[in-house]
Short mmCIF file of C-alpha atoms in Angstrom, two decimals:
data_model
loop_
_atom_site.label_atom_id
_atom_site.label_comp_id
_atom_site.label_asym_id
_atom_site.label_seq_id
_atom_site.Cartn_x
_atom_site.Cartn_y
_atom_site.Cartn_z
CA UNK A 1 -89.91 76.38 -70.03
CA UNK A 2 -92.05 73.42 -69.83
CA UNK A 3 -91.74 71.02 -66.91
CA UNK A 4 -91.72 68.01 -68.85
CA UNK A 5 -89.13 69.63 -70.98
CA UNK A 6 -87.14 71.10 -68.19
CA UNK A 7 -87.42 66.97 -66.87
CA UNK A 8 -86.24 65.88 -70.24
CA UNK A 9 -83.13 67.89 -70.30
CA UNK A 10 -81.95 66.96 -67.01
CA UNK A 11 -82.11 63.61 -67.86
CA UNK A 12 -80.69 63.69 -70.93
CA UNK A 13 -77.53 65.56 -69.45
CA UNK A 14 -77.10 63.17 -66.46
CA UNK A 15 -77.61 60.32 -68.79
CA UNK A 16 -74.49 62.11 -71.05
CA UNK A 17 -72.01 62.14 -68.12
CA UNK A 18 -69.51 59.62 -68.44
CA UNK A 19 -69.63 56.72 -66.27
CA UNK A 20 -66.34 58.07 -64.11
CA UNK A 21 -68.72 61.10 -63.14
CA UNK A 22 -72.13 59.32 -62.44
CA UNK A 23 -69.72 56.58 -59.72
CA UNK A 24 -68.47 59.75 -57.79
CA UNK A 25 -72.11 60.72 -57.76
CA UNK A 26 -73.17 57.18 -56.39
CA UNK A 27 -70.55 57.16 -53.51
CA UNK A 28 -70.79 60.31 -52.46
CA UNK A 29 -74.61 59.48 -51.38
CA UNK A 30 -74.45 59.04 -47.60
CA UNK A 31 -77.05 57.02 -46.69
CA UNK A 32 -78.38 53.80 -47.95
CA UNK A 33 -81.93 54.43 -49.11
CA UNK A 34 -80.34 57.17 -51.00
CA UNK A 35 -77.87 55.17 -53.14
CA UNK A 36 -81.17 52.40 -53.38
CA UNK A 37 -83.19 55.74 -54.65
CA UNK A 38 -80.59 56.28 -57.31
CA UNK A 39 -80.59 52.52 -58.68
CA UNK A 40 -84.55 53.22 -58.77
CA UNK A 41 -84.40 56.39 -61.39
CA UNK A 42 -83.48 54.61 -64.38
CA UNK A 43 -82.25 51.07 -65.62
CA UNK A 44 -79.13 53.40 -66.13
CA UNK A 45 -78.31 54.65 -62.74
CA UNK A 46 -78.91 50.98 -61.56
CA UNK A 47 -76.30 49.71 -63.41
CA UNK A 48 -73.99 52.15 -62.04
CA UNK A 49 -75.42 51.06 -58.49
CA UNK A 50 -74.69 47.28 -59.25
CA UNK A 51 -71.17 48.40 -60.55
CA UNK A 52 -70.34 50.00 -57.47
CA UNK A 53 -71.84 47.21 -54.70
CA UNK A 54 -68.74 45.88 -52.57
CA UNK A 55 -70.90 43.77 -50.69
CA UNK A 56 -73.45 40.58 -51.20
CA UNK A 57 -75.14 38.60 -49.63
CA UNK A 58 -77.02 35.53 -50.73
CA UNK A 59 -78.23 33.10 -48.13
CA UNK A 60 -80.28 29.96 -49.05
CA UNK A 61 -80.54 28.33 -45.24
CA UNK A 62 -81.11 24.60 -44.75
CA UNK A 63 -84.57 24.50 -43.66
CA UNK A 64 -85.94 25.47 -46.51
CA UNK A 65 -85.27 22.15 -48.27
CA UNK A 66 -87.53 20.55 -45.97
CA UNK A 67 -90.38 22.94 -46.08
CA UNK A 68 -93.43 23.55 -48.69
CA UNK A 69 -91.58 26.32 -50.37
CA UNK A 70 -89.65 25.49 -53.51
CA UNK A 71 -85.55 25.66 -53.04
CA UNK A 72 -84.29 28.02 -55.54
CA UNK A 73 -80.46 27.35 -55.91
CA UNK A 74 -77.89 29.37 -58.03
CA UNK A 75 -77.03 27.95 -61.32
CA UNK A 76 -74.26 28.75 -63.61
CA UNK A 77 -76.14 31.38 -65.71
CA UNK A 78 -77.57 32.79 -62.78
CA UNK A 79 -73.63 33.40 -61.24
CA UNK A 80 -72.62 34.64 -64.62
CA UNK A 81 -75.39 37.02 -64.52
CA UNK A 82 -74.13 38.08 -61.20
CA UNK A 83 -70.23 38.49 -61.98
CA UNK A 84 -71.37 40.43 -64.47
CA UNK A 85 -73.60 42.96 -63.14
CA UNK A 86 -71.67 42.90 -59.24
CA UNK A 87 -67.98 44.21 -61.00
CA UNK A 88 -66.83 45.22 -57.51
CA UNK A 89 -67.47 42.95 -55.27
CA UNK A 90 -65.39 42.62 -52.26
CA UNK A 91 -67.28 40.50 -49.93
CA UNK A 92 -69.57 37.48 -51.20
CA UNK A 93 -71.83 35.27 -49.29
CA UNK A 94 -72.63 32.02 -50.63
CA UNK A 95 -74.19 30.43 -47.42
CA UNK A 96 -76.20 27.41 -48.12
CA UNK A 97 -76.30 28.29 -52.06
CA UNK A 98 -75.91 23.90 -52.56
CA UNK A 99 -75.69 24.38 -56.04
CA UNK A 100 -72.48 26.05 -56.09
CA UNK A 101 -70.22 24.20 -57.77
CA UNK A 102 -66.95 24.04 -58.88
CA UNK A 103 -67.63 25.26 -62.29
CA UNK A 104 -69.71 28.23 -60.12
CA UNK A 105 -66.62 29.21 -58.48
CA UNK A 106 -64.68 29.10 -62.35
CA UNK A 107 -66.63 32.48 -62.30
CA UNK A 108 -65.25 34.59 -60.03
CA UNK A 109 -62.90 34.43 -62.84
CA UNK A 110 -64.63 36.84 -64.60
CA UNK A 111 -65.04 39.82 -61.38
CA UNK A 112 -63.23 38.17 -58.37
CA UNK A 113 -60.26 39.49 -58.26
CA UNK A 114 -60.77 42.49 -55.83
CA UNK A 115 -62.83 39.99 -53.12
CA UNK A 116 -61.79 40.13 -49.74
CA UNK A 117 -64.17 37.83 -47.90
CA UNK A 118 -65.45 34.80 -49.19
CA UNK A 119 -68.29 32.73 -47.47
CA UNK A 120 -68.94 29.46 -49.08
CA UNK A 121 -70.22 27.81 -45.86
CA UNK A 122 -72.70 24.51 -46.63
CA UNK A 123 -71.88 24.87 -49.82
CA UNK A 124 -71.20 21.13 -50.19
CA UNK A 125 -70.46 20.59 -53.38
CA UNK A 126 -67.81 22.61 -53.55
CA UNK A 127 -64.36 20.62 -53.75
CA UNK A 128 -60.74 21.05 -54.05
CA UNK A 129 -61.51 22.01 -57.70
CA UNK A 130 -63.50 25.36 -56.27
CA UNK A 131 -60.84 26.01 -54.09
CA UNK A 132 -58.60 26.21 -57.26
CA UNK A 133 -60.35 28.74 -58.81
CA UNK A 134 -60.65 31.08 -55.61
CA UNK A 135 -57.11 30.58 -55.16
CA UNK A 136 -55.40 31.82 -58.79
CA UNK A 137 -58.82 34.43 -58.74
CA UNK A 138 -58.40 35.98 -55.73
CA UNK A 139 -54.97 37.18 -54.53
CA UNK A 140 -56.30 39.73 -52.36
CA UNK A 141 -58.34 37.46 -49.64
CA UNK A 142 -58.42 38.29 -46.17
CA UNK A 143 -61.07 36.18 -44.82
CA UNK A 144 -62.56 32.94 -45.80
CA UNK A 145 -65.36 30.35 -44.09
CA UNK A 146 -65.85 26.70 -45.54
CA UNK A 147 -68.16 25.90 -42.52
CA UNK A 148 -69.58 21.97 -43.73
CA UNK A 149 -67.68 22.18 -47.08
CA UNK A 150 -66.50 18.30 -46.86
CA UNK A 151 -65.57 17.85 -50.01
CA UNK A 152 -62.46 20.15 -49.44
CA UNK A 153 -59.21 18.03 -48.52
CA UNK A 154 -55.59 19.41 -47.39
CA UNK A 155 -54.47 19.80 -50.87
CA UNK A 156 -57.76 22.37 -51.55
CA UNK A 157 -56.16 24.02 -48.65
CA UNK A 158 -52.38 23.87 -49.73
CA UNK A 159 -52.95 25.26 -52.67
CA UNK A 160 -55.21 28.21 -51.68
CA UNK A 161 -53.10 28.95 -48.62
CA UNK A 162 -49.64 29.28 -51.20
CA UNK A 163 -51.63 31.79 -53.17
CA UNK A 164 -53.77 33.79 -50.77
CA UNK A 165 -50.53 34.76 -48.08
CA UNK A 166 -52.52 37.71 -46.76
CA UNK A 167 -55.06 35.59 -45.16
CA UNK A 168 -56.30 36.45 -41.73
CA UNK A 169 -59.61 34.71 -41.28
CA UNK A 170 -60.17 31.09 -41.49
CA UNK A 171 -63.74 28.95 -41.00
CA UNK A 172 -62.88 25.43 -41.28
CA UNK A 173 -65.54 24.06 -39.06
CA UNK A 174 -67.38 20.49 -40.17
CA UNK A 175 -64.53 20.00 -42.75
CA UNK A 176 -64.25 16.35 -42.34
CA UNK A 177 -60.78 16.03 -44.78
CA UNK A 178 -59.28 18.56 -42.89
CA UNK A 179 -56.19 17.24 -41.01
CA UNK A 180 -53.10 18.71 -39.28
CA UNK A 181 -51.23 18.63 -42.82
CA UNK A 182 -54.06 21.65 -43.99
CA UNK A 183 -53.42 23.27 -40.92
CA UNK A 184 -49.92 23.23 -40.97
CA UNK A 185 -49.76 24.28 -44.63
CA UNK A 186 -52.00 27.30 -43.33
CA UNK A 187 -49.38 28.26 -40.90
CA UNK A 188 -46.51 27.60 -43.22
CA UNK A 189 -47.94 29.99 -45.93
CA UNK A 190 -50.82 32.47 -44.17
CA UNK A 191 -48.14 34.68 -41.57
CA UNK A 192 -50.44 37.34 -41.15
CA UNK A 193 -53.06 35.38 -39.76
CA UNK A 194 -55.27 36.76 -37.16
CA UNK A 195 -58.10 34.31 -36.73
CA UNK A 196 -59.31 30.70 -36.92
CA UNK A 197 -61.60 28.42 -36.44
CA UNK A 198 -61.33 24.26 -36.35
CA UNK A 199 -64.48 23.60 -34.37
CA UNK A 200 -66.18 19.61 -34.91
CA UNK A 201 -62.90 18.73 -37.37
CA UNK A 202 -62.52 15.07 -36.31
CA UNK A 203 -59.07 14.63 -37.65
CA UNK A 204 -57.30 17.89 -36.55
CA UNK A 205 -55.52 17.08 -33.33
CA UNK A 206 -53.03 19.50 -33.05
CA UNK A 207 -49.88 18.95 -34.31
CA UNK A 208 -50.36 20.75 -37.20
CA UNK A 209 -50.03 24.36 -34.68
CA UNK A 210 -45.93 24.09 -34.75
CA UNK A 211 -44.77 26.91 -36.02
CA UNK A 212 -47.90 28.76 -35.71
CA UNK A 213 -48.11 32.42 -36.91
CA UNK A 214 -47.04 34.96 -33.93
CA UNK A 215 -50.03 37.25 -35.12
CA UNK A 216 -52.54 34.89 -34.22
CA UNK A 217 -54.68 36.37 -31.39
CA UNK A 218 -58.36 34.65 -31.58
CA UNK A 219 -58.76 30.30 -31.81
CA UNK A 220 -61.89 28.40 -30.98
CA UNK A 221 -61.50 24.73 -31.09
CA UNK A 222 -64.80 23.27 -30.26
CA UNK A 223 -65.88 19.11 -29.77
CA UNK A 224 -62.90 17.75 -31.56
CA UNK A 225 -60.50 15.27 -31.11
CA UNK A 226 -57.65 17.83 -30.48
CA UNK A 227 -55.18 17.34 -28.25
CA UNK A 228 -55.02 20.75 -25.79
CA UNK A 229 -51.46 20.40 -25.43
CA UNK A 230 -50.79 21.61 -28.69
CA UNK A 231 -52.06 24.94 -26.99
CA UNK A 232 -48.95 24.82 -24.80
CA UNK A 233 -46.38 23.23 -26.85
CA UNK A 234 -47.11 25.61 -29.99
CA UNK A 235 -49.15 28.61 -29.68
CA UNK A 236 -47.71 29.54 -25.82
CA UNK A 237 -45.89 32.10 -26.64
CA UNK A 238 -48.25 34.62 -24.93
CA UNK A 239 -49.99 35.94 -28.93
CA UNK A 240 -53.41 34.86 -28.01
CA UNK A 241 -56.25 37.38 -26.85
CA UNK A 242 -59.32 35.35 -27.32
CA UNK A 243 -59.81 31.42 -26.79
CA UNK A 244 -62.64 29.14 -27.34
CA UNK A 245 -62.32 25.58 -26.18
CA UNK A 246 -64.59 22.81 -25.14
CA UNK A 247 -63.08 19.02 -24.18
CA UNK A 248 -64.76 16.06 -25.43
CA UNK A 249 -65.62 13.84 -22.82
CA UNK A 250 -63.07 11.24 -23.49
CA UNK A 251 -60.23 13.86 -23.11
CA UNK A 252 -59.35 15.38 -19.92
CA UNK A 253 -57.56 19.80 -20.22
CA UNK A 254 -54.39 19.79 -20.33
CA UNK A 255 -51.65 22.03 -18.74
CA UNK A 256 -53.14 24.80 -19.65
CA UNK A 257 -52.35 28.42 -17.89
CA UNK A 258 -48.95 29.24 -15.96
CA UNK A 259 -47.41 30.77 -18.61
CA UNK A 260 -49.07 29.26 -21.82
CA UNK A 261 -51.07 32.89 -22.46
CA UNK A 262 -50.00 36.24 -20.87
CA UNK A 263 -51.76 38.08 -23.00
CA UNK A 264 -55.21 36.16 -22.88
CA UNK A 265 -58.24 38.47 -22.31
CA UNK A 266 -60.92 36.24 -23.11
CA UNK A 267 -61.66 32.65 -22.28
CA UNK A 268 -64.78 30.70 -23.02
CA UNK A 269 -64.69 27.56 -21.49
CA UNK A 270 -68.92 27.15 -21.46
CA UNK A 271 -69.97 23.50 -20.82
CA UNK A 272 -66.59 22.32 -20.23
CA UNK A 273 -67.41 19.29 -17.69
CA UNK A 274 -63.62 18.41 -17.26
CA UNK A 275 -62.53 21.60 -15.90
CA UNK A 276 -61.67 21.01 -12.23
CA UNK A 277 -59.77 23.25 -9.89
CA UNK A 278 -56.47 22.04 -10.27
CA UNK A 279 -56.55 23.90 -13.54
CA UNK A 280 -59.08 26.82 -12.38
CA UNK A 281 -55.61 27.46 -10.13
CA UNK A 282 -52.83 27.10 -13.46
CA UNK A 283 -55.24 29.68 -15.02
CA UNK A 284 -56.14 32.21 -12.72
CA UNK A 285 -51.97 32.12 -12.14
CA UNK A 286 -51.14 31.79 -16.17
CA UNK A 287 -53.58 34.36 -17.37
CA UNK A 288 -53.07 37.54 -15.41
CA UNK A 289 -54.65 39.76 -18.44
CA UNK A 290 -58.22 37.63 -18.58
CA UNK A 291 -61.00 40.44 -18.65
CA UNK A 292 -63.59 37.90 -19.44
CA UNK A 293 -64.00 34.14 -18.26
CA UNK A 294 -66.89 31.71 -19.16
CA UNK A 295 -67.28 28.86 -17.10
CA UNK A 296 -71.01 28.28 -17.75
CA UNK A 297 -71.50 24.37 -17.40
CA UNK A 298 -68.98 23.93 -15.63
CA UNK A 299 -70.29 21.65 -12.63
CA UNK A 300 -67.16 20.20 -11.10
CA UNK A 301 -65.64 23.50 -10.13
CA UNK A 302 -65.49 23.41 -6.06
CA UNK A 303 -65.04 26.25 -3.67
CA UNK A 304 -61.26 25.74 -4.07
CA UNK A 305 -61.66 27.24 -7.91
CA UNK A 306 -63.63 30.12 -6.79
CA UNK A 307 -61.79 31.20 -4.28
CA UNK A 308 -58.44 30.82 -6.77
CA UNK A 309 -60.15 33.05 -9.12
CA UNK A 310 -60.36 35.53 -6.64
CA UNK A 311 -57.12 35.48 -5.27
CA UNK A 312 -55.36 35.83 -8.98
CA UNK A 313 -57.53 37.33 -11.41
CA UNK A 314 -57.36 41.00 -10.86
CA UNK A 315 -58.34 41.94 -14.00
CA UNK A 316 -61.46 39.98 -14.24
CA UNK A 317 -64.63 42.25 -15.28
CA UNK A 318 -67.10 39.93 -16.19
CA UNK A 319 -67.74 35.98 -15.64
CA UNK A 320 -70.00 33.69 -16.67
CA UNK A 321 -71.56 30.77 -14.27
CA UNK A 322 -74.83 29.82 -15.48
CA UNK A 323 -75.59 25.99 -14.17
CA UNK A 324 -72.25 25.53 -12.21
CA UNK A 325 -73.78 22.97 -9.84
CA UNK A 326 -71.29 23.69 -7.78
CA UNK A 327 -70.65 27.36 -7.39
CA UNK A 328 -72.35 28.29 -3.87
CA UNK A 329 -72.56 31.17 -1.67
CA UNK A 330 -69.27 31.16 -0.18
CA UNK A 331 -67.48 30.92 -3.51
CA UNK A 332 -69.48 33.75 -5.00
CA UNK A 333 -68.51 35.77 -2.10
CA UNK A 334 -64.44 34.61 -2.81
CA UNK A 335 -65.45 35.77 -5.96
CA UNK A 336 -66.69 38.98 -5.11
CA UNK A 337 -64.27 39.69 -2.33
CA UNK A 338 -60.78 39.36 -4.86
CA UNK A 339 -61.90 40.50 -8.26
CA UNK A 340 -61.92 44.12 -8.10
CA UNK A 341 -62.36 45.22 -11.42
CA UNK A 342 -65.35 42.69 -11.66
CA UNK A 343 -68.47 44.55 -13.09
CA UNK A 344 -70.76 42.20 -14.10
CA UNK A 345 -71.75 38.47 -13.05
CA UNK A 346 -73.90 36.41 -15.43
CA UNK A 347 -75.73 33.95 -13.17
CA UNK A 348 -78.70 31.91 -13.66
CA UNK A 349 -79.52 28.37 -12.23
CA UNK A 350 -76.89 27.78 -9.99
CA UNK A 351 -78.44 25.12 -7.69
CA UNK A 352 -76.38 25.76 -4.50
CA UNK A 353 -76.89 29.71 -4.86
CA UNK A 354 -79.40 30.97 -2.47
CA UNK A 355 -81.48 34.12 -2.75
CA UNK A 356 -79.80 35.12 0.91
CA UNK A 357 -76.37 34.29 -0.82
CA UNK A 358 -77.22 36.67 -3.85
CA UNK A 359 -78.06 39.57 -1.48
CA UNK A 360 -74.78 39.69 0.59
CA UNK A 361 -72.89 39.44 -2.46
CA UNK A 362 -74.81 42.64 -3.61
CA UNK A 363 -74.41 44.47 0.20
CA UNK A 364 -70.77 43.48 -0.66
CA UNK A 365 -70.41 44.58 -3.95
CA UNK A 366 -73.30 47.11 -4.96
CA UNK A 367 -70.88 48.28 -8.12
CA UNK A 368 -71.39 44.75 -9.85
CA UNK A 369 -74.45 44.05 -12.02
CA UNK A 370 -76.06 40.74 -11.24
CA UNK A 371 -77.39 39.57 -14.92
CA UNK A 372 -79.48 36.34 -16.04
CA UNK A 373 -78.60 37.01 -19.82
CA UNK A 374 -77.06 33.93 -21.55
CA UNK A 375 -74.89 35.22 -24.09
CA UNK A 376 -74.29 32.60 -27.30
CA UNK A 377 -70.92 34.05 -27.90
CA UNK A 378 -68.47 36.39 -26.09
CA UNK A 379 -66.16 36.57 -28.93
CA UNK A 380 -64.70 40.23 -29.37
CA UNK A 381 -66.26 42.69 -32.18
CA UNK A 382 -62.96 42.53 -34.02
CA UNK A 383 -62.14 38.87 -33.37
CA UNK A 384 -64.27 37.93 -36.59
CA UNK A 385 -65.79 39.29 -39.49
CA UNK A 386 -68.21 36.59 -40.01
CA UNK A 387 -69.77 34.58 -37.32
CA UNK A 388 -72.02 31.09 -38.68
#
């Protein structure tokens, strides 16, 4: 038989499979340029690709309104083109898309209803109105980010919080209009969640956390006027494994530690200028579980601190001390002589650290890695699914 024949008949019998047949086809390819390959053989197979995406992202990033390229948002057709063609979606980033609107978000409407993750972050015209739609669209979301998204208020939240109960991942960082009445609507309605994230929220300060969810395991509050009590007082009860907290200047740490989190593995306290011994101690007492500290920044820590860390935190394995002005040899050495399980040391520009000082720590403790690496974030793989 003729090749181009032979061609024509095997396309005209994949073509003739029904679409049920050509999707177990698609996700049974294994690799990704294979499933791209498939989209490529006909108009056809790509819409069968489309179909089948679960995942997409679109990101539009803020720079580019200020250079010489043209901005080239996402209009209403262009959405409806998208529902249309992505039917499966179950993660969608929107980040920096600043056209979306409210009547954008009316679309997912039309193929939203198996999204999981949503990522509308400066997406600033987005309001309470959005949040609407997303809310009676999208029963089944886990995760959602509305990083700079200031024209959300607590009633955006209440609402999408009373229909979305299985959420577990919340970005509310930059939201102006956020308050504790948001938050505490969150906690009311959202028991299974896992994660979240109130960093530069100017009127969240705390007392929206009573009666927080017990599953809740991973919180950064960063540069807002939150109270740290609220840490004690309402999310103490030993659930958290991961922490992120930084004190504006104006506000000293509270009692944090004795107690407050048992079960605290991770602490990132980078460029935290209030943290003084006194609470070094409550911590190193409070936390006997911590695995990983950061204290990068931290320049009024004294020898007492170190030394504290050493005496109490047998389960550290790695600590951060870039720039702490005050760390010298004889606390590294504290440091090195009581954490056992310590493997790793992440030290750069320490003023009062000699080179003599770094070498008996390392005749001391050859099994622990002496690293200059500055890490942005030492939030666990599983602590987020999306990270601005």
């Amino acid at each position: 038989m003729d090749a181009n024949v032979k061609k024509q008949c095997f396309c005209m019998s994949m073509t003739d499979l029904p679409n049920e047949a050509l999707y177990l086809i698609f996700e049974r390819l294994s690799s990704k340029r294979d499933q791209e390959s498939f989209g490529l053989a006909c108009h056809y197979f790509l819409d069968i690709q489309s179909s089948s995406r679960k995942h997409l992202e679109l990101n539009f990033y803020p720079w580019s309104r200020i250079s010489s390229h043209p901005v080239f948002g996402i209009d209403f057709v262009a959405l409806d083109k998208m529902f249309n063609r992505f039917t499966k979606l179950e993660s969608l980033c929107l980040k920096s898309c600043y056209d979306i609107s409210d009547s954008g978000l009316y679309q997912l409407q039309k193929n939203g209803s198996k999204l999981q993750c949503l990522y509308l972050d400066f997406c600033s015209d987005a309001t309470d109105i959005g949040l609407v739609s997303v809310a009676s669209t999208c029963p089944f979301l886990s995760a959602i980010s509305l990083w700079s998204c200031s024209s959300v208020s607590d009633h955006g939240l209440e609402i999408l919080t009373k229909s979305c109960k299985s959420l577990k991942e919340v970005h509310l960082g930059w939201c102006d209009n956020i308050t504790d009445i948001g938050i505490l609507s969150l906690n009311q309605n959202c028991r299974q969640l896992r994660t979240l994230e109130i960093s530069w929220c100017v009127n969240i300060i705390g007392i929206g956390f009573q009666g927080m969810s017990p599953t809740l395991n991973c919180l950064e509050v960063n540069s807002c006027a939150f109270d740290p009590k609220a840490l004690t007082k309402y999310v103490g009860g030993g659930c958290l494994e991961y922490l992120r907290i930084s004190f504006p200047y104006k506000l000293g740490p509270a009692r944090v530690g004795l107690g407050f989190a048992l079960n605290l593995k991770i602490l990132d306290f980078r460029d935290c200028k209030l943290v003084k011994d006194d609470l070094i101690m409550k911590i190193s007492m409070g936390c006997p579980m911590l695995k990983e500290w950061n204290l990068s920044f931290c320049d009024n820590i004294g020898l007492p601190g170190w030394e504290w860390i050493g005496l109490y935190c047998q389960n550290l394995e790695k600590l951060h001390v870039h720039n702490c002005g005050n760390l010298c040899d004889q606390g590294l050495l504290a440091v090195g002589n009581g954490c056992r399980l310590l493997s790793v040391i992440y030290i750069s520009e320490c003023c009062q650290i000699t080179q003599s000082g770094i070498e008996s720590f390392k005749m001391q403790r050859e099994d622990v890695d002496i690293n200059e690496k500055r890490l942005s974030s030492i939030a666990p793989s599983w602590a987020f699914t999306f990270k601005v």
